[in-house]
GROMACS .gro file of C-alpha atoms in nm:
model
  378
    1MET     CA    1   0.763  -0.537   0.995
    2LEU     CA    2   0.724  -0.182   0.871
    3ASP     CA    3   0.346  -0.225   0.865
    4ILE     CA    4   0.353  -0.202   1.247
    5ALA     CA    5   0.641   0.047   1.259
    6GLU     CA    6   0.467   0.311   1.469
    7GLU     CA    7   0.411   0.083   1.768
    8LEU     CA    8   0.751  -0.084   1.733
    9HIS     CA    9   0.917   0.258   1.723
   10ARG     CA   10   0.753   0.331   2.058
   11TRP     CA   11   0.883   0.001   2.193
   12VAL     CA   12   1.236   0.094   2.084
   13GLY     CA   13   1.201   0.431   2.258
   14GLN     CA   14   1.086   0.257   2.576
   15GLY     CA   15   1.382   0.019   2.566
   16ARG     CA   16   1.168  -0.292   2.525
   17ALA     CA   17   1.319  -0.616   2.398
   18PHE     CA   18   1.107  -0.778   2.127
   19ALA     CA   19   1.104  -1.028   1.843
   20VAL     CA   20   0.930  -0.987   1.509
   21ALA     CA   21   0.776  -1.250   1.282
   22THR     CA   22   0.746  -1.133   0.921
   23VAL     CA   23   0.578  -1.300   0.625
   24VAL     CA   24   0.850  -1.345   0.364
   25ALA     CA   25   0.678  -1.563   0.102
   26VAL     CA   26   0.329  -1.690   0.023
   27GLY     CA   27   0.186  -1.961  -0.199
   28GLY     CA   28  -0.173  -2.022  -0.301
   29SER     CA   29  -0.447  -1.847  -0.106
   30ALA     CA   30  -0.290  -1.672   0.190
   31PRO     CA   31  -0.451  -1.405   0.413
   32ARG     CA   32  -0.148  -1.177   0.447
   33GLN     CA   33   0.125  -1.078   0.203
   34PRO     CA   34   0.506  -1.041   0.239
   35GLY     CA   35   0.590  -0.768   0.489
   36ALA     CA   36   0.297  -0.844   0.723
   37ALA     CA   37   0.428  -0.885   1.077
   38LEU     CA   38   0.354  -0.986   1.433
   39ALA     CA   39   0.574  -0.870   1.720
   40VAL     CA   40   0.601  -0.993   2.080
   41ASP     CA   41   0.787  -0.811   2.357
   42SER     CA   42   0.955  -0.955   2.666
   43GLU     CA   43   0.637  -0.893   2.869
   44GLY     CA   44   0.433  -1.106   2.630
   45THR     CA   45   0.251  -0.818   2.462
   46ALA     CA   46   0.169  -0.890   2.098
   47ILE     CA   47   0.082  -0.658   1.809
   48GLY     CA   48   0.018  -0.718   1.440
   49SER     CA   49  -0.081  -1.029   1.249
   50VAL     CA   50   0.073  -1.271   1.000
   51SER     CA   51  -0.225  -1.489   0.911
   52GLY     CA   52  -0.550  -1.332   1.022
   53GLY     CA   53  -0.569  -1.583   1.307
   54CYS     CA   54  -0.482  -1.926   1.159
   55VAL     CA   55  -0.128  -1.962   1.294
   56GLU     CA   56  -0.093  -1.665   1.529
   57GLY     CA   57  -0.055  -1.884   1.838
   58ALA     CA   58   0.230  -2.087   1.694
   59VAL     CA   59   0.404  -1.775   1.562
   60TYR     CA   60   0.366  -1.606   1.901
   61ASP     CA   61   0.549  -1.902   2.057
   62LEU     CA   62   0.827  -1.874   1.798
   63CYS     CA   63   0.873  -1.507   1.889
   64VAL     CA   64   0.895  -1.595   2.259
   65GLN     CA   65   1.154  -1.861   2.176
   66ALA     CA   66   1.355  -1.611   1.968
   67LEU     CA   67   1.364  -1.372   2.262
   68GLU     CA   68   1.498  -1.652   2.482
   69ASP     CA   69   1.763  -1.802   2.255
   70GLY     CA   70   1.844  -1.507   2.026
   71ARG     CA   71   1.817  -1.720   1.711
   72THR     CA   72   1.669  -1.621   1.377
   73VAL     CA   73   1.459  -1.889   1.207
   74VAL     CA   74   1.231  -1.931   0.906
   75GLU     CA   75   0.922  -2.145   0.958
   76ARG     CA   76   0.676  -2.268   0.695
   77PHE     CA   77   0.304  -2.304   0.761
   78GLY     CA   78   0.074  -2.480   0.517
   79TYR     CA   79  -0.266  -2.642   0.491
   80SER     CA   80  -0.314  -2.906   0.766
   81ASP     CA   81  -0.562  -3.147   0.610
   82GLU     CA   82  -0.419  -3.478   0.733
   83ASP     CA   83  -0.391  -3.379   1.097
   84ALA     CA   84  -0.688  -3.188   1.237
   85PHE     CA   85  -0.480  -3.075   1.534
   86ALA     CA   86  -0.181  -2.951   1.335
   87VAL     CA   87  -0.109  -2.582   1.300
   88GLY     CA   88  -0.182  -2.466   0.948
   89LEU     CA   89  -0.372  -2.233   0.718
   90THR     CA   90  -0.735  -2.328   0.673
   91CYS     CA   91  -0.742  -2.128   0.348
   92GLY     CA   92  -0.518  -2.385   0.179
   93GLY     CA   93  -0.217  -2.158   0.122
   94VAL     CA   94   0.144  -2.169   0.239
   95ILE     CA   95   0.338  -1.893   0.414
   96ASP     CA   96   0.704  -1.869   0.513
   97ILE     CA   97   0.770  -1.659   0.821
   98LEU     CA   98   1.100  -1.509   0.934
   99VAL     CA   99   1.128  -1.480   1.312
  100THR     CA  100   1.407  -1.267   1.450
  101PRO     CA  101   1.491  -1.091   1.777
  102VAL     CA  102   1.538  -0.717   1.722
  103ARG     CA  103   1.849  -0.580   1.889
  104GLY     CA  104   1.961  -0.248   1.749
  105GLY     CA  105   2.139  -0.239   1.418
  106VAL     CA  106   1.949  -0.061   1.140
  107PHE     CA  107   1.607  -0.153   1.279
  108PRO     CA  108   1.549   0.159   1.494
  109ALA     CA  109   1.635   0.384   1.198
  110ALA     CA  110   1.407   0.182   0.967
  111LEU     CA  111   1.118   0.203   1.213
  112GLY     CA  112   1.179   0.576   1.258
  113ALA     CA  113   1.172   0.634   0.882
  114ALA     CA  114   0.848   0.441   0.841
  115THR     CA  115   0.685   0.622   1.133
  116THR     CA  116   0.762   0.967   0.991
  117GLY     CA  117   0.668   0.874   0.634
  118GLU     CA  118   1.026   0.899   0.507
  119ALA     CA  119   1.103   0.687   0.200
  120ALA     CA  120   1.335   0.398   0.285
  121ALA     CA  121   1.371   0.025   0.221
  122LEU     CA  122   1.461  -0.245   0.472
  123ALA     CA  123   1.637  -0.541   0.305
  124ARG     CA  124   1.682  -0.859   0.508
  125ILE     CA  125   1.834  -1.197   0.423
  126VAL     CA  126   1.557  -1.456   0.457
  127SER     CA  127   1.718  -1.750   0.277
  128GLY     CA  128   2.086  -1.836   0.255
  129PRO     CA  129   2.377  -1.923   0.486
  130GLU     CA  130   2.263  -1.964   0.846
  131ASP     CA  131   2.513  -1.710   0.980
  132LEU     CA  132   2.368  -1.440   0.748
  133MET     CA  133   1.998  -1.501   0.819
  134GLY     CA  134   1.810  -1.191   0.932
  135ARG     CA  135   2.095  -0.948   0.862
  136ALA     CA  136   1.967  -0.619   0.726
  137LEU     CA  137   2.041  -0.304   0.529
  138LEU     CA  138   1.849   0.023   0.542
  139VAL     CA  139   1.850   0.178   0.193
  140ARG     CA  140   1.763   0.542   0.111
  141PRO     CA  141   1.618   0.677  -0.216
  142ASP     CA  142   1.958   0.815  -0.318
  143GLY     CA  143   2.113   0.468  -0.294
  144SER     CA  144   2.303   0.528   0.031
  145TYR     CA  145   2.264   0.258   0.294
  146GLU     CA  146   2.330   0.166   0.655
  147GLY     CA  147   2.416  -0.173   0.797
  148LYS     CA  148   2.613  -0.471   0.671
  149LEU     CA  149   2.497  -0.808   0.544
  150GLY     CA  150   2.839  -0.966   0.585
  151GLY     CA  151   2.997  -1.217   0.349
  152HIS     CA  152   3.140  -1.095   0.018
  153PRO     CA  153   3.223  -0.720  -0.009
  154GLU     CA  154   3.004  -0.686  -0.319
  155LEU     CA  155   2.696  -0.829  -0.145
  156ASP     CA  156   2.600  -0.506   0.031
  157ARG     CA  157   2.630  -0.296  -0.284
  158THR     CA  158   2.425  -0.537  -0.494
  159ALA     CA  159   2.161  -0.574  -0.225
  160ALA     CA  160   2.136  -0.195  -0.185
  161ALA     CA  161   2.093  -0.151  -0.561
  162GLU     CA  162   1.814  -0.411  -0.572
  163ALA     CA  163   1.642  -0.258  -0.270
  164ARG     CA  164   1.665   0.090  -0.418
  165ALA     CA  165   1.497  -0.030  -0.738
  166MET     CA  166   1.209  -0.176  -0.538
  167LEU     CA  167   1.186   0.139  -0.327
  168ASP     CA  168   1.162   0.351  -0.643
  169ALA     CA  169   0.859   0.142  -0.743
  170GLY     CA  170   0.714   0.146  -0.390
  171ARG     CA  171   0.716  -0.235  -0.384
  172THR     CA  172   0.757  -0.492  -0.110
  173GLY     CA  173   0.867  -0.846  -0.199
  174THR     CA  174   1.161  -1.082  -0.239
  175VAL     CA  175   1.459  -1.079  -0.475
  176GLU     CA  176   1.734  -1.337  -0.531
  177ILE     CA  177   2.098  -1.243  -0.568
  178GLY     CA  178   2.424  -1.433  -0.547
  179GLU     CA  179   2.597  -1.471  -0.213
  180ASP     CA  180   2.902  -1.299  -0.362
  181GLY     CA  181   2.692  -1.010  -0.496
  182SER     CA  182   2.682  -1.146  -0.850
  183ARG     CA  183   2.402  -1.315  -1.044
  184CYS     CA  184   2.583  -1.646  -1.063
  185GLY     CA  185   2.699  -1.715  -0.708
  186GLN     CA  186   2.524  -1.935  -0.452
  187PRO     CA  187   2.178  -1.774  -0.428
  188LEU     CA  188   2.033  -1.605  -0.126
  189THR     CA  189   1.696  -1.434  -0.091
  190LEU     CA  190   1.629  -1.084   0.033
  191LEU     CA  191   1.297  -0.957   0.162
  192VAL     CA  192   1.273  -0.589   0.071
  193GLU     CA  193   1.011  -0.383   0.255
  194SER     CA  194   0.951  -0.042   0.102
  195SER     CA  195   0.832   0.237   0.328
  196VAL     CA  196   0.696   0.522   0.120
  197PRO     CA  197   0.475   0.821   0.200
  198ALA     CA  198   0.104   0.748   0.188
  199PRO     CA  199  -0.040   0.764  -0.165
  200ARG     CA  200  -0.256   1.062  -0.252
  201MET     CA  201  -0.629   1.081  -0.305
  202ILE     CA  202  -0.740   1.414  -0.449
  203VAL     CA  203  -1.114   1.476  -0.427
  204PHE     CA  204  -1.241   1.755  -0.653
  205GLY     CA  205  -1.573   1.907  -0.550
  206ALA     CA  206  -1.653   2.005  -0.191
  207ILE     CA  207  -1.994   1.838  -0.173
  208ASP     CA  208  -2.156   1.607   0.082
  209PHE     CA  209  -2.047   1.300  -0.116
  210ALA     CA  210  -1.689   1.428  -0.090
  211ALA     CA  211  -1.709   1.437   0.291
  212ALA     CA  212  -1.801   1.068   0.294
  213LEU     CA  213  -1.529   0.985   0.040
  214VAL     CA  214  -1.269   1.162   0.253
  215ARG     CA  215  -1.351   0.925   0.539
  216VAL     CA  216  -1.325   0.621   0.310
  217GLY     CA  217  -0.997   0.748   0.166
  218LYS     CA  218  -0.847   0.792   0.511
  219PHE     CA  219  -0.967   0.445   0.609
  220LEU     CA  220  -0.787   0.302   0.303
  221GLY     CA  221  -0.464   0.478   0.400
  222TYR     CA  222  -0.458   0.768   0.156
  223HIS     CA  223  -0.336   1.121   0.217
  224VAL     CA  224  -0.656   1.302   0.118
  225THR     CA  225  -0.680   1.647  -0.039
  226VAL     CA  226  -1.010   1.823  -0.112
  227CYS     CA  227  -1.001   2.086  -0.386
  228ASP     CA  228  -1.279   2.327  -0.487
  229ALA     CA  229  -1.283   2.674  -0.641
  230ARG     CA  230  -1.557   2.789  -0.401
  231PRO     CA  231  -1.416   2.904  -0.064
  232VAL     CA  232  -1.757   2.895   0.105
  233PHE     CA  233  -1.767   2.515   0.058
  234ALA     CA  234  -1.399   2.416   0.084
  235THR     CA  235  -1.357   2.463   0.459
  236PRO     CA  236  -1.201   2.263   0.745
  237ALA     CA  237  -1.536   2.267   0.924
  238ARG     CA  238  -1.695   2.073   0.636
  239PHE     CA  239  -1.400   1.835   0.591
  240PRO     CA  240  -1.238   1.788   0.933
  241GLU     CA  241  -1.078   1.455   0.836
  242ALA     CA  242  -0.908   1.580   0.518
  243ASP     CA  243  -0.530   1.616   0.533
  244GLU     CA  244  -0.540   1.923   0.310
  245ILE     CA  245  -0.805   2.161   0.174
  246VAL     CA  246  -0.726   2.369  -0.133
  247VAL     CA  247  -0.929   2.658  -0.271
  248ALA     CA  248  -0.840   2.677  -0.640
  249TRP     CA  249  -0.972   2.597  -0.984
  250PRO     CA  250  -0.934   2.218  -1.003
  251HIS     CA  251  -0.738   2.198  -1.327
  252ARG     CA  252  -0.496   2.470  -1.217
  253TYR     CA  253  -0.433   2.294  -0.888
  254LEU     CA  254  -0.378   1.960  -1.063
  255GLU     CA  255  -0.126   2.118  -1.298
  256SER     CA  256   0.070   2.261  -1.005
  257THR     CA  257   0.069   1.970  -0.758
  258GLU     CA  258   0.275   1.650  -0.749
  259VAL     CA  259   0.113   1.319  -0.846
  260ASP     CA  260   0.255   0.975  -0.917
  261GLY     CA  261   0.157   0.625  -1.022
  262ARG     CA  262  -0.023   0.561  -0.692
  263THR     CA  263  -0.236   0.878  -0.694
  264VAL     CA  264  -0.615   0.850  -0.732
  265LEU     CA  265  -0.825   1.138  -0.864
  266CYS     CA  266  -1.197   1.154  -0.781
  267VAL     CA  267  -1.395   1.419  -0.971
  268LEU     CA  268  -1.726   1.483  -0.794
  269THR     CA  269  -1.808   1.828  -0.931
  270HIS     CA  270  -2.017   1.703  -1.230
  271ASP     CA  271  -2.014   2.055  -1.370
  272ALA     CA  272  -1.871   2.094  -1.720
  273LYS     CA  273  -1.689   2.419  -1.646
  274PHE     CA  274  -1.484   2.235  -1.382
  275ASP     CA  275  -1.487   1.879  -1.518
  276VAL     CA  276  -1.374   1.932  -1.876
  277PRO     CA  277  -1.051   2.127  -1.817
  278LEU     CA  278  -0.974   1.909  -1.513
  279LEU     CA  279  -1.021   1.577  -1.692
  280HIS     CA  280  -0.843   1.709  -2.000
  281ALA     CA  281  -0.537   1.755  -1.778
  282ALA     CA  282  -0.589   1.445  -1.563
  283LEU     CA  283  -0.617   1.194  -1.847
  284LYS     CA  284  -0.265   1.283  -1.962
  285LEU     CA  285  -0.111   1.206  -1.622
  286PRO     CA  286   0.038   0.868  -1.516
  287VAL     CA  287  -0.191   0.829  -1.212
  288ALA     CA  288  -0.346   0.506  -1.082
  289TYR     CA  289  -0.714   0.593  -1.108
  290ILE     CA  290  -0.940   0.867  -1.247
  291GLY     CA  291  -1.310   0.858  -1.164
  292ALA     CA  292  -1.583   1.111  -1.239
  293MET     CA  293  -1.929   1.135  -1.085
  294GLY     CA  294  -2.245   1.195  -1.282
  295SER     CA  295  -2.543   1.032  -1.449
  296ARG     CA  296  -2.507   0.842  -1.775
  297ARG     CA  297  -2.640   1.148  -1.955
  298THR     CA  298  -2.376   1.363  -1.783
  299HIS     CA  299  -2.115   1.104  -1.876
  300GLU     CA  300  -2.209   1.110  -2.247
  301ASP     CA  301  -2.217   1.490  -2.257
  302ARG     CA  302  -1.884   1.512  -2.075
  303ASN     CA  303  -1.719   1.264  -2.312
  304LYS     CA  304  -1.846   1.464  -2.609
  305ARG     CA  305  -1.697   1.784  -2.467
  306LEU     CA  306  -1.368   1.608  -2.390
  307ARG     CA  307  -1.340   1.479  -2.746
  308GLU     CA  308  -1.401   1.832  -2.872
  309VAL     CA  309  -1.099   1.961  -2.676
  310GLY     CA  310  -0.872   1.687  -2.814
  311VAL     CA  311  -0.895   1.400  -2.564
  312THR     CA  312  -0.829   1.072  -2.749
  313GLU     CA  313  -1.032   0.752  -2.724
  314LEU     CA  314  -0.735   0.582  -2.560
  315GLU     CA  315  -0.726   0.852  -2.293
  316LEU     CA  316  -1.104   0.834  -2.243
  317ALA     CA  317  -1.075   0.460  -2.185
  318ARG     CA  318  -0.889   0.536  -1.861
  319LEU     CA  319  -1.183   0.728  -1.717
  320ARG     CA  320  -1.406   0.547  -1.465
  321SER     CA  321  -1.741   0.711  -1.531
  322PRO     CA  322  -1.997   0.689  -1.388
  323VAL     CA  323  -1.765   0.642  -1.094
  324GLY     CA  324  -1.785   0.344  -0.857
  325LEU     CA  325  -1.907  -0.015  -0.854
  326ASP     CA  326  -2.274  -0.106  -0.890
  327LEU     CA  327  -2.377  -0.148  -0.525
  328GLY     CA  328  -2.716   0.017  -0.566
  329ALA     CA  329  -2.575   0.303  -0.358
  330ARG     CA  330  -2.803   0.592  -0.263
  331THR     CA  331  -2.654   0.782   0.031
  332PRO     CA  332  -2.321   0.971   0.028
  333GLU     CA  333  -2.171   0.700   0.250
  334GLU     CA  334  -2.288   0.418   0.023
  335THR     CA  335  -2.164   0.604  -0.283
  336ALA     CA  336  -1.826   0.663  -0.118
  337LEU     CA  337  -1.808   0.292  -0.040
  338SER     CA  338  -1.876   0.205  -0.406
  339ILE     CA  339  -1.599   0.443  -0.519
  340GLY     CA  340  -1.356   0.306  -0.260
  341ALA     CA  341  -1.440  -0.049  -0.367
  342GLU     CA  342  -1.366   0.035  -0.730
  343ILE     CA  343  -1.034   0.192  -0.632
  344VAL     CA  344  -0.936  -0.123  -0.440
  345ALA     CA  345  -1.047  -0.351  -0.726
  346ASN     CA  346  -0.845  -0.141  -0.972
  347ARG     CA  347  -0.540  -0.151  -0.745
  348ARG     CA  348  -0.558  -0.522  -0.667
  349GLY     CA  349  -0.686  -0.658  -0.997
  350GLY     CA  350  -1.026  -0.761  -0.863
  351THR     CA  351  -1.334  -0.810  -1.080
  352GLY     CA  352  -1.587  -0.635  -0.853
  353ARG     CA  353  -1.815  -0.940  -0.873
  354SER     CA  354  -1.958  -1.120  -0.570
  355LEU     CA  355  -1.728  -1.396  -0.440
  356THR     CA  356  -2.028  -1.619  -0.372
  357GLY     CA  357  -2.051  -1.870  -0.655
  358ALA     CA  358  -1.748  -1.723  -0.833
  359HIS     CA  359  -1.440  -1.922  -0.932
  360THR     CA  360  -1.196  -1.632  -0.924
  361PRO     CA  361  -0.912  -1.605  -0.667
  362ILE     CA  362  -0.998  -1.438  -0.337
  363HIS     CA  363  -0.650  -1.286  -0.311
  364HIS     CA  364  -0.523  -1.122  -0.630
  365ASP     CA  365  -0.170  -1.019  -0.726
  366GLY     CA  366  -0.289  -0.677  -0.837
  367PRO     CA  367  -0.119  -0.437  -1.076
  368GLY     CA  368  -0.008  -0.200  -0.803
  369GLU     CA  369  -0.034  -0.088  -0.444
  370PRO     CA  370  -0.063   0.143  -0.253
  371ALA     CA  371  -0.224   0.229   0.042
  372GLY     CA  372  -0.040   0.303   0.358
  373ARG     CA  373   0.332   0.301   0.405
  374ILE     CA  374   0.405  -0.045   0.272
  375GLY     CA  375   0.422  -0.078  -0.103
  376SER     CA  376   0.285  -0.349  -0.329
  377VAL     CA  377   0.389  -0.710  -0.329
  378ALA     CA  378   0.633  -0.818  -0.597
   0.00000   0.00000   0.00000
């Protein structure tokens, strides 16, 4: 439900009663992943999506019912081949959906944290004793938590520890623990939704291609920084959609700023005096993606220079250069699209090949996430 936190936070502020349907598990080819949500208020207004359209009507009705009777339920939707009029997923997958009325508790604080970009995890019981279904904890990065799951005294502490571990990794997904807080008690399942600050995209080189890439980065949910050593080019007027503009030598800025395993670095300068010291530093960092623009000749010359300053073959293997997927791109916008597509493929484990005629999965369980506030699926 944290993927629609901003609107739900407004609903809380307006005193609206509402119910939320959240995807808690998927099987096979499914359009949305755990954490995706649809909410319905007492006036019948709906926001969000759990299936891209296949079962929205039925889930809407479940939310209305939850508002009326106050009950929390889990409903499974699968492929409806035998009955053409049954509600199901045409893609052939299966999804389990938790439907719960939202009435105070830790939910307002969780929605507030997600709206402001504060790191927090919402852990909810989605499988287990009926009287515990839908109960929630809000867990902070330091391990402190609000709320109470009920049941055994150890349950809250164990659940908070599991949620904190998933929050540290920026992941959203399910985890099984014992009803008594141990690993051997009657199992129950928690859905942990991690709300983390938007991942960073740092674009080096204040050129026209960078302006287009900033727009793509924002569209993909990144917090975008543009860095260039030339103040005449690195200006808000040229990059109005960037979150941050930095005038500094690229490698010095990279050495002084914070990056993590979700950060993507896009080097568009294709000038050796900037590229070599920058990539020398970048290839030693545990970031998600490093791409560098330039022709194949530029690429070969740059690799030669990087080897000369001590970059290893293993480090060079991390470099996406020439940057982007082969779309036949010409314009800055098309080039930005090819770079964005490669970033998504790298994040999700995609091949970059056309789906037409391919026998690869449409939905991948990629190596990592992270765009937006919700982390990757476990």
